XYZ file of C-alpha atoms in Angstrom:
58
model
C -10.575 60.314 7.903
C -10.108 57.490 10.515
C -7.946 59.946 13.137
C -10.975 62.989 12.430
C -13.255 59.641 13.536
C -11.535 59.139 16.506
C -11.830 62.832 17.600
C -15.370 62.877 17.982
C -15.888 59.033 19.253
C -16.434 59.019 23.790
C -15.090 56.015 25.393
C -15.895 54.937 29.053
C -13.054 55.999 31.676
C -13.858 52.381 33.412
C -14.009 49.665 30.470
C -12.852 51.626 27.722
C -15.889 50.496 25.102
C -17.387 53.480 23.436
C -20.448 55.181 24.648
C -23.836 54.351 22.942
C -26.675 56.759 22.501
C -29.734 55.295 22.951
C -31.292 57.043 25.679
C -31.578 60.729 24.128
C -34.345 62.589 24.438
C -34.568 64.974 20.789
C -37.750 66.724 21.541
C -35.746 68.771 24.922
C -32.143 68.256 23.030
C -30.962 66.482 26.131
C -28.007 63.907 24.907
C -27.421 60.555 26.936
C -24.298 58.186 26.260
C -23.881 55.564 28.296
C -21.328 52.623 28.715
C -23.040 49.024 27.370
C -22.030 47.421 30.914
C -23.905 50.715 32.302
C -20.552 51.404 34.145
C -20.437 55.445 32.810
C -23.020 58.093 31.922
C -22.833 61.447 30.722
C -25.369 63.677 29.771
C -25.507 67.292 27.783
C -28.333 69.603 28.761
C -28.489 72.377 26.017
C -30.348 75.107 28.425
C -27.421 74.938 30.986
C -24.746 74.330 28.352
C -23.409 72.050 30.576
C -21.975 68.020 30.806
C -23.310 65.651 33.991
C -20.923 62.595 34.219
C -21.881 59.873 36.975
C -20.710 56.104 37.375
C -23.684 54.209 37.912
C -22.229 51.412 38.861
C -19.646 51.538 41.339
């Protein structure tokens, strides 16, 4: 079970910590994880099936 956990857990390219959700908007579908130091940021947008990843802090 813990090596299936580890398959679906995101970590930050930069720090390493793992990516927290907290900024997600549910009503659009549009998924946020970010780093805690705000370091890394990727976002899924469902209606372009697509991933945006940007450092926001260089």
């Amino acid at each position: 079970m813990n090596i299936l956990k580890k398959l679906f857990i995101e970590h930050c390219p930069i720090c390493n910590k793992i990516l927290e959700t907290h900024r997600s908007n549910a009503l659009k579908g549009i998924v946020i994880k970010s780093c805690p130091d705000d370091h890394y940021q990727k976002e899924f947008h469902p209606a372009f099936e697509a991933y945006i990843e940007s450092n926001t802090r260089l």
